[in-house]
Coordinates of C-alpha atoms in Angstrom, one line a residue:
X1 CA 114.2 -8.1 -7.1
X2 CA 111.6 -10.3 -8.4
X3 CA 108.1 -9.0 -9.3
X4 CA 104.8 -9.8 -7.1
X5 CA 102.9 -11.7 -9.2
X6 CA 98.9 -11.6 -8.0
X7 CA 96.7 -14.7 -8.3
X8 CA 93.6 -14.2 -10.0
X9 CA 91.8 -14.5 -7.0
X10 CA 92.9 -11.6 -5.4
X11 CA 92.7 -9.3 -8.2
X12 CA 89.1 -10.4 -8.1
X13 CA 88.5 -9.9 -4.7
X14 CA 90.3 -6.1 -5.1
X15 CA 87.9 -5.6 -8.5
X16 CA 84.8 -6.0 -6.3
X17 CA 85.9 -3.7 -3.3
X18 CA 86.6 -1.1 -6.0
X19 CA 83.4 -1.2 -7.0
X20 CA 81.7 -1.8 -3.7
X21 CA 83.5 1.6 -2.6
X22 CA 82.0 2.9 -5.9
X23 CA 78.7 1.9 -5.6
X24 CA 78.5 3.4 -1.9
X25 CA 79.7 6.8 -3.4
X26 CA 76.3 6.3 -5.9
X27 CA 73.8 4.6 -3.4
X28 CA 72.2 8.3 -1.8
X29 CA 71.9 10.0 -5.1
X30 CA 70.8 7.0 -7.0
X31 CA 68.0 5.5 -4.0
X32 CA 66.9 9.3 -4.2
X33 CA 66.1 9.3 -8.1
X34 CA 64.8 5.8 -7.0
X35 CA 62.6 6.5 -4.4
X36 CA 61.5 9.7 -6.6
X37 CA 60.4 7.9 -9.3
X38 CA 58.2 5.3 -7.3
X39 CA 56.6 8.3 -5.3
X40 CA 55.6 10.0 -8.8
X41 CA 54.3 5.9 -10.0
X42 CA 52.6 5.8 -7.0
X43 CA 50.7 9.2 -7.1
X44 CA 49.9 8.6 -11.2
X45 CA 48.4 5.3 -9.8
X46 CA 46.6 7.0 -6.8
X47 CA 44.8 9.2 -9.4
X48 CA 43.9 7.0 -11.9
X49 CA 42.5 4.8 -8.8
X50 CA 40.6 7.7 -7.7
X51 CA 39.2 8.8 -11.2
X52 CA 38.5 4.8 -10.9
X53 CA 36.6 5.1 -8.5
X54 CA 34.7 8.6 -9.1
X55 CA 33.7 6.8 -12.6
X56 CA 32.8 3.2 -10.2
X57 CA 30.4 6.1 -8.2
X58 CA 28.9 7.6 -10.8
X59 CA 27.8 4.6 -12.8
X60 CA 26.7 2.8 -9.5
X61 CA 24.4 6.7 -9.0
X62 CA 22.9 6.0 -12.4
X63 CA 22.7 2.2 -12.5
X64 CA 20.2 2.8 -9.1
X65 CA 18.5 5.5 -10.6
X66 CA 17.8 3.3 -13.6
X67 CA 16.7 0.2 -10.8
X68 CA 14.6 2.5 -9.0
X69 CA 13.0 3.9 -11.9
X70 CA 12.6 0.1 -13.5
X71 CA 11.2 -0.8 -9.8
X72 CA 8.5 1.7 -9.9
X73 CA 7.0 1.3 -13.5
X74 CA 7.8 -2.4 -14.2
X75 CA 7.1 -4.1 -11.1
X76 CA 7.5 -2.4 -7.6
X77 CA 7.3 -3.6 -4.4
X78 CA 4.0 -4.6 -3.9
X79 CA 2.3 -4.1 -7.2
X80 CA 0.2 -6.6 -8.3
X81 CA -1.8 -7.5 -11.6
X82 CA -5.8 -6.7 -11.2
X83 CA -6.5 -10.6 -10.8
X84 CA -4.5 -10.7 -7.8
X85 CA -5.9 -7.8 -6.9
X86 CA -9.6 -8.9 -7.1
X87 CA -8.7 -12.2 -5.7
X88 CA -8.4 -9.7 -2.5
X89 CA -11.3 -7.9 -2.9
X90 CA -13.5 -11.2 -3.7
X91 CA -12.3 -12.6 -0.5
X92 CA -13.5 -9.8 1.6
X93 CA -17.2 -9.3 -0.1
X94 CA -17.2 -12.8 0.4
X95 CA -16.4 -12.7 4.2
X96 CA -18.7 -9.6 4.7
X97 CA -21.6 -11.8 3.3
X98 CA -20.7 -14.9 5.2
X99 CA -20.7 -12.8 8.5
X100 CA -24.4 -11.2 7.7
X101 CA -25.8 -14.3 6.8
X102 CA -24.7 -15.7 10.0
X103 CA -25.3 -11.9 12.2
X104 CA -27.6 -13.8 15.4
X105 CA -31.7 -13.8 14.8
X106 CA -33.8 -12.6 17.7
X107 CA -31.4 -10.6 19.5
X108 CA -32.8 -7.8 21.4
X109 CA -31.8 -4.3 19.5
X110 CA -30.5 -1.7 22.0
X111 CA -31.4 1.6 20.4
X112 CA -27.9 3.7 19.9
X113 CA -27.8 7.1 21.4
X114 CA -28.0 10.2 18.8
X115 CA -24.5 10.6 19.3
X116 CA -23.4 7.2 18.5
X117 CA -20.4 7.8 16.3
X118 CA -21.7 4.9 13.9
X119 CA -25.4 5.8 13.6
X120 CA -25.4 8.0 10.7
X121 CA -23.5 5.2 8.7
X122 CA -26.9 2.7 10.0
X123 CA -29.0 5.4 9.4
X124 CA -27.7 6.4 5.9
X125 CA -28.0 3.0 4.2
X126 CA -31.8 3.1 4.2
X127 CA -34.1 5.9 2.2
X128 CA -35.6 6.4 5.8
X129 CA -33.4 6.8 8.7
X130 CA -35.8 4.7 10.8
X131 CA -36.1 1.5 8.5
X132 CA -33.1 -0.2 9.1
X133 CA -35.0 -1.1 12.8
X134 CA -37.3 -2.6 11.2
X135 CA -35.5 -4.3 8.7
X136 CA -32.6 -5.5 11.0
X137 CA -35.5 -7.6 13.2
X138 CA -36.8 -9.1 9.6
X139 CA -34.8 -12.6 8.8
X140 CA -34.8 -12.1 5.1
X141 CA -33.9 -8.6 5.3
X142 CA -31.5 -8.6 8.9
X143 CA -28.4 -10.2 6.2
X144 CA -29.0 -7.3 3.6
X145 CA -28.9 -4.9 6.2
X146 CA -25.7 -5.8 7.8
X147 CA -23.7 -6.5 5.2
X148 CA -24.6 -3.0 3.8
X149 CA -23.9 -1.4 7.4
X150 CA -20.7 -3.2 7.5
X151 CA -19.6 -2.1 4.0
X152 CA -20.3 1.6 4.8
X153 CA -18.1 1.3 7.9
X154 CA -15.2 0.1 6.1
X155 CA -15.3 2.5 3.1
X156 CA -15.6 5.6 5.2
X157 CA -13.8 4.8 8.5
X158 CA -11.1 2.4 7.5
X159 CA -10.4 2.8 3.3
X160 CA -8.2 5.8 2.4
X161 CA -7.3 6.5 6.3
X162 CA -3.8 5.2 5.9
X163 CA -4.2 3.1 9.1
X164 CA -1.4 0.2 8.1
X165 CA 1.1 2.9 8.4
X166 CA 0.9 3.3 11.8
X167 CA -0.2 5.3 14.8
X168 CA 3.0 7.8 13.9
X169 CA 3.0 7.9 10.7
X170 CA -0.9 7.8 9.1
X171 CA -1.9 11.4 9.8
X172 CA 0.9 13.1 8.2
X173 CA 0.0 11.1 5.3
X174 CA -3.6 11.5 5.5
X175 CA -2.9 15.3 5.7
X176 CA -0.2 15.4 2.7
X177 CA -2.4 13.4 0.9
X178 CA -5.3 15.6 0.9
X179 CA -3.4 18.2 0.8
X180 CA -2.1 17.4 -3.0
X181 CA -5.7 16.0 -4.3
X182 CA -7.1 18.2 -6.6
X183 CA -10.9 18.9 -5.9
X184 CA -11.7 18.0 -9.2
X185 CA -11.9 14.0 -10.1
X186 CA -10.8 14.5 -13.3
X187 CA -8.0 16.5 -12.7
X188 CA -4.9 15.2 -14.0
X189 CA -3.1 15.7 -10.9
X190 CA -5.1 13.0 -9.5
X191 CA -2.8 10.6 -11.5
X192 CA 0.1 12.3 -9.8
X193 CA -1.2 12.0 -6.8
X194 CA -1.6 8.3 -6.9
X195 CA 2.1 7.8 -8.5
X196 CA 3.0 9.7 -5.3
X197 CA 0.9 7.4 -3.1
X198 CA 2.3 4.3 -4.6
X199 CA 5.9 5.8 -4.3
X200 CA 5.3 6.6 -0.3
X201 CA 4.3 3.5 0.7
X202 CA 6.8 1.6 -1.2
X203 CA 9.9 3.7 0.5
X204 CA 7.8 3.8 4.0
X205 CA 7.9 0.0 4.1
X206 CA 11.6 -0.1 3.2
X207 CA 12.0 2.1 5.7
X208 CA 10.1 -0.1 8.4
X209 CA 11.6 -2.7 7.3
X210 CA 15.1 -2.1 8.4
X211 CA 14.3 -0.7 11.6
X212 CA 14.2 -2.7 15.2
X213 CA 11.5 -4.8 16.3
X214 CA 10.1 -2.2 18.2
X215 CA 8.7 -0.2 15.9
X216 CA 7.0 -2.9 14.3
X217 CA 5.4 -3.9 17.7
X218 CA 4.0 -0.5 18.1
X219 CA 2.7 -1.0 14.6
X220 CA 1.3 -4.5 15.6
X221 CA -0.6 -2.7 18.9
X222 CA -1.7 0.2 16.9
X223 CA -3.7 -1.8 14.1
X224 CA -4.7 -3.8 17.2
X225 CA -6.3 -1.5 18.9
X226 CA -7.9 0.4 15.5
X227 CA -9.3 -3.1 14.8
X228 CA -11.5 -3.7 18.3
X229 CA -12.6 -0.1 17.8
X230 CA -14.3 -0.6 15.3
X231 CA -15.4 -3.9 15.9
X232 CA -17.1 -3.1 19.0
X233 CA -18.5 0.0 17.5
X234 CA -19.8 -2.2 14.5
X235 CA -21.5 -5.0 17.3
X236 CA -22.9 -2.2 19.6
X237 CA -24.9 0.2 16.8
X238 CA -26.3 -3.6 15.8
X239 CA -27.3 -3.8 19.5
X240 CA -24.9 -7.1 20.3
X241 CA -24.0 -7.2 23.6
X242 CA -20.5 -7.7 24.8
X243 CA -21.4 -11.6 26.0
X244 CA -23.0 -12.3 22.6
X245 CA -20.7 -11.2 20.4
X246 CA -17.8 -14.0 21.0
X247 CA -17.2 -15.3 17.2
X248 CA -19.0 -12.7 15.6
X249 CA -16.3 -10.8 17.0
X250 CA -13.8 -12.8 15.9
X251 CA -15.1 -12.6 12.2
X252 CA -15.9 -9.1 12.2
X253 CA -11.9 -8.8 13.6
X254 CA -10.5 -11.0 10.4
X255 CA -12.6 -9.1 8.1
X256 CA -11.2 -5.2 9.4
X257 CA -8.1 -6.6 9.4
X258 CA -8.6 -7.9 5.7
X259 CA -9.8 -4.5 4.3
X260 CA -6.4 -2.8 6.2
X261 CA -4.6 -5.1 4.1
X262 CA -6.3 -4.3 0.8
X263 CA -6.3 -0.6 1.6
X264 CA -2.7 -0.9 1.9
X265 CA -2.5 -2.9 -1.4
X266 CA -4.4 0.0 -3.3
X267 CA -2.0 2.3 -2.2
X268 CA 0.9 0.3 -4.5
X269 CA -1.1 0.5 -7.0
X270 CA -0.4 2.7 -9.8
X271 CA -4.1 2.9 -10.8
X272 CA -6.4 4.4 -8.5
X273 CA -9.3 1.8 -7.0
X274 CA -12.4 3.3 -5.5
X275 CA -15.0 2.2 -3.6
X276 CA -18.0 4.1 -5.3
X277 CA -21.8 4.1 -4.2
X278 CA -23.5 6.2 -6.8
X279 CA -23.0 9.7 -7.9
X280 CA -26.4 10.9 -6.5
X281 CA -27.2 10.6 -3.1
X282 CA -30.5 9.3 -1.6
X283 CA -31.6 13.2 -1.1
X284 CA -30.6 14.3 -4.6
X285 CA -33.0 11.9 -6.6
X286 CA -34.1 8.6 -6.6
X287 CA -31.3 5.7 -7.7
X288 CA -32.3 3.7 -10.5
X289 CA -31.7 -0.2 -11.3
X290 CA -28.8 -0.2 -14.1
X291 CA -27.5 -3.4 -15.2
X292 CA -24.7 -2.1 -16.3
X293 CA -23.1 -0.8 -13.2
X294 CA -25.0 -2.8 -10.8
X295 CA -26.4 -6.7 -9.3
X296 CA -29.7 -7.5 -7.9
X297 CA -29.3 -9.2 -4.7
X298 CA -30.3 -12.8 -5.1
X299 CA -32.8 -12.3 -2.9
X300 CA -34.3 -10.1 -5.4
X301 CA -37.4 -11.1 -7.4
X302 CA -37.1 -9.1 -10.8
X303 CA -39.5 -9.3 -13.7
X304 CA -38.3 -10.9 -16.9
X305 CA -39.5 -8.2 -18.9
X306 CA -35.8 -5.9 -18.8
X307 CA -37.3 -2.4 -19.4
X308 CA -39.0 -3.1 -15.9
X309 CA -35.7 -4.3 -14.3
X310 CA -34.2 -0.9 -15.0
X311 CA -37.2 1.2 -13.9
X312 CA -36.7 -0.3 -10.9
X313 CA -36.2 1.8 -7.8
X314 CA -32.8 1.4 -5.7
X315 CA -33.9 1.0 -2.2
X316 CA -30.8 0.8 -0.2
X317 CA -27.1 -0.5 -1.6
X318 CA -25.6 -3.3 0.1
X319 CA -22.1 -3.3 -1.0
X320 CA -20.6 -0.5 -3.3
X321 CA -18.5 -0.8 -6.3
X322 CA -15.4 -1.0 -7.6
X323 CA -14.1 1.5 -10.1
X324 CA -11.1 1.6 -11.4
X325 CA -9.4 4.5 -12.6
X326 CA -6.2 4.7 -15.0
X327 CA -3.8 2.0 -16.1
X328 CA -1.2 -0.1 -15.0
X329 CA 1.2 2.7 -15.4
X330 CA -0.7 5.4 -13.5
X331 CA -1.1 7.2 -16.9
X332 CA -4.8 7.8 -18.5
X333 CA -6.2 9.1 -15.5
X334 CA -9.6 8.8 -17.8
X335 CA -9.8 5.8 -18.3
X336 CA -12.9 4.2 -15.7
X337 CA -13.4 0.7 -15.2
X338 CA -15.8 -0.9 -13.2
X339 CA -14.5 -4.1 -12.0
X340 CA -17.0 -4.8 -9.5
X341 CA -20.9 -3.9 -10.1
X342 CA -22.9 -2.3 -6.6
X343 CA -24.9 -4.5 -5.4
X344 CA -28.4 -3.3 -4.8
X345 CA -31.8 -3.8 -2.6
X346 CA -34.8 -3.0 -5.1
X347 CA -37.5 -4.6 -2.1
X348 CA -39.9 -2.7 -0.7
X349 CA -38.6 -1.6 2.9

């Protein structure tokens, strides 16, 4: 019998199912081992993702502590150099001035009761309680008068009262505010203090910031109603009527509103600015021309003779100074600079 002789195609085609039925016998153990090994690459690459990540976090953690910290001692929100800072404060004086010299002649005064909340500020500005009567119905002396009345308004009811913050937020501010002032002025927790100030106001207004328009209304109404407040209470100790007060209303309105704005910008501040009168009160001694820390009014008529400027006898101060205290980097809390002399009356009332 003669052999079967196989073509090389079929011994090809039987090579390959022998090792198809060879490779199905591997195929579980081997895709195990397989599937294994990825699982254990996976896993090795899940936690070096996650340390990845846990190193990502903590440099991110530093990198905003080291923003934050650059944010509050190089340039924060809100802190300005002194210029722009006096640029401020020369606009108001200037609008406080403007307003007296314009404050209407001849008006009938209306005598405020005793228990007119603004009296003792009219009454204080003057060496007699009664004077400023007499002066306020004197044209020379009425612009004096109300610009000093004005200034002590703003200095003790609107500076330092936290009012921009809002009707929510100012007293707790006001209270942790005192509350960490040392009695002492030259305590060196008063440079703390201001650091914190400047801190709070910068995070408050991030805060408002990213919350609705609501909130910022209320704000808006709030201010709104602080600012005719006072400005009626301003008009009526004057003795303005309602009917006569139209744009001195108006003006009186801007000029509240500007001193809001710059009581707010001295709280960003690392340096403390103060609005200062004198250190002795008009019952504790007799104030004293200094040319150092004080202007004439140009009304004034001084001798030439120097020694007789200073011998001169303060009579009432129109608009108070302002001192500031510290540097730039709310350190040396004892350093004092006076960037704005008082402005005094040395006429005889």
């Amino acid at each position: 019998m003669e052999g079967v002789v196989l073509s090389q195609e079929s011994t090809q085609g039987m090579t390959r199912e022998s090792t198809a039925v060879q490779t199905s016998r591997r195929d579980p153990e081997q895709e195990y081992e397989s599937l294994f090994s990825n699982i254990k690459s996976l896993q090795d690459q899940l936690e070096e993702t996650r340390l990845d990540l846990a190193n990502s976090c903590a440099e991110r953690k530093e990198l905003v502590e080291i923003l934050n910290d650059l944010r509050t001692r190089v340039q924060p929100a809100g802190r300005l150099a002194d210029r722009k800072v006096m640029g401020f404060v020369k606009q108001l004086k200037y609008n406080i001035s403007d307003l007296a010299e314009q404050w209407p002649k001849g008006v009938p005064l209306k005598s405020p009761s005793m228990d007119h909340k603004y009296l003792s500020h009219l009454q204080s500005i003057t060496p007699e309680s009664s004077d400023y009567r007499r002066l306020l119905q004197d044209e020379d002396r009425r612009p004096q008068v109300v610009e000093s009345f004005i200034w002590k308004v703003l200095t003790i009811e609107v500076c330092g009262l936290f009012y921009w913050a809002g009707e929510s937020v100012a007293p707790h501010i006001r209270g942790l505010h005192l509350f960490f002032t040392p009695g002492q002025l030259g305590s060196p927790r008063l440079c703390d203090t201001q650091m914190w100030t400047s801190k709070t106001t910068q995070l408050f207004f991030e805060a408002l910031n990213s919350r609705g328009d609501d909130e910022k209304e209320q704000n808006k109404l709030y201010l709104e109603r602080i600012k005719n407040q006072i400005t009626s209470l301003i008009t009526e100790t004057l003795g303005l009527t309602t009917s006569s007060s139209g744009s001195i209303a108006e003006q009186l309105d801007d000029i509240v509103q500007g001193a809001i704005e710059l009581d707010k910008r001295f709280c960003q501040q690392a340096a403390r600015w103060e609005w200062k009168y004198s250190y002795k009160s008009y019952h504790e001694g007799d104030l004293v021309f200094d040319g150092d820390s004080m202007h004439s009014d140009r009304a004034e008529r001084f001798s030439s003779d120097e020694t007789a400027q200073v011998q001169k006898e303060v009579k009432f101060v129109i608009s108070p100074a302002l001192v500031k205290r510290g540097d730039d980097d709310g350190m040396n809390e004892g350093l004092e600079t006076t960037v704005m002399k008082m402005v005094v009356s040395c006429k005889d009332t």
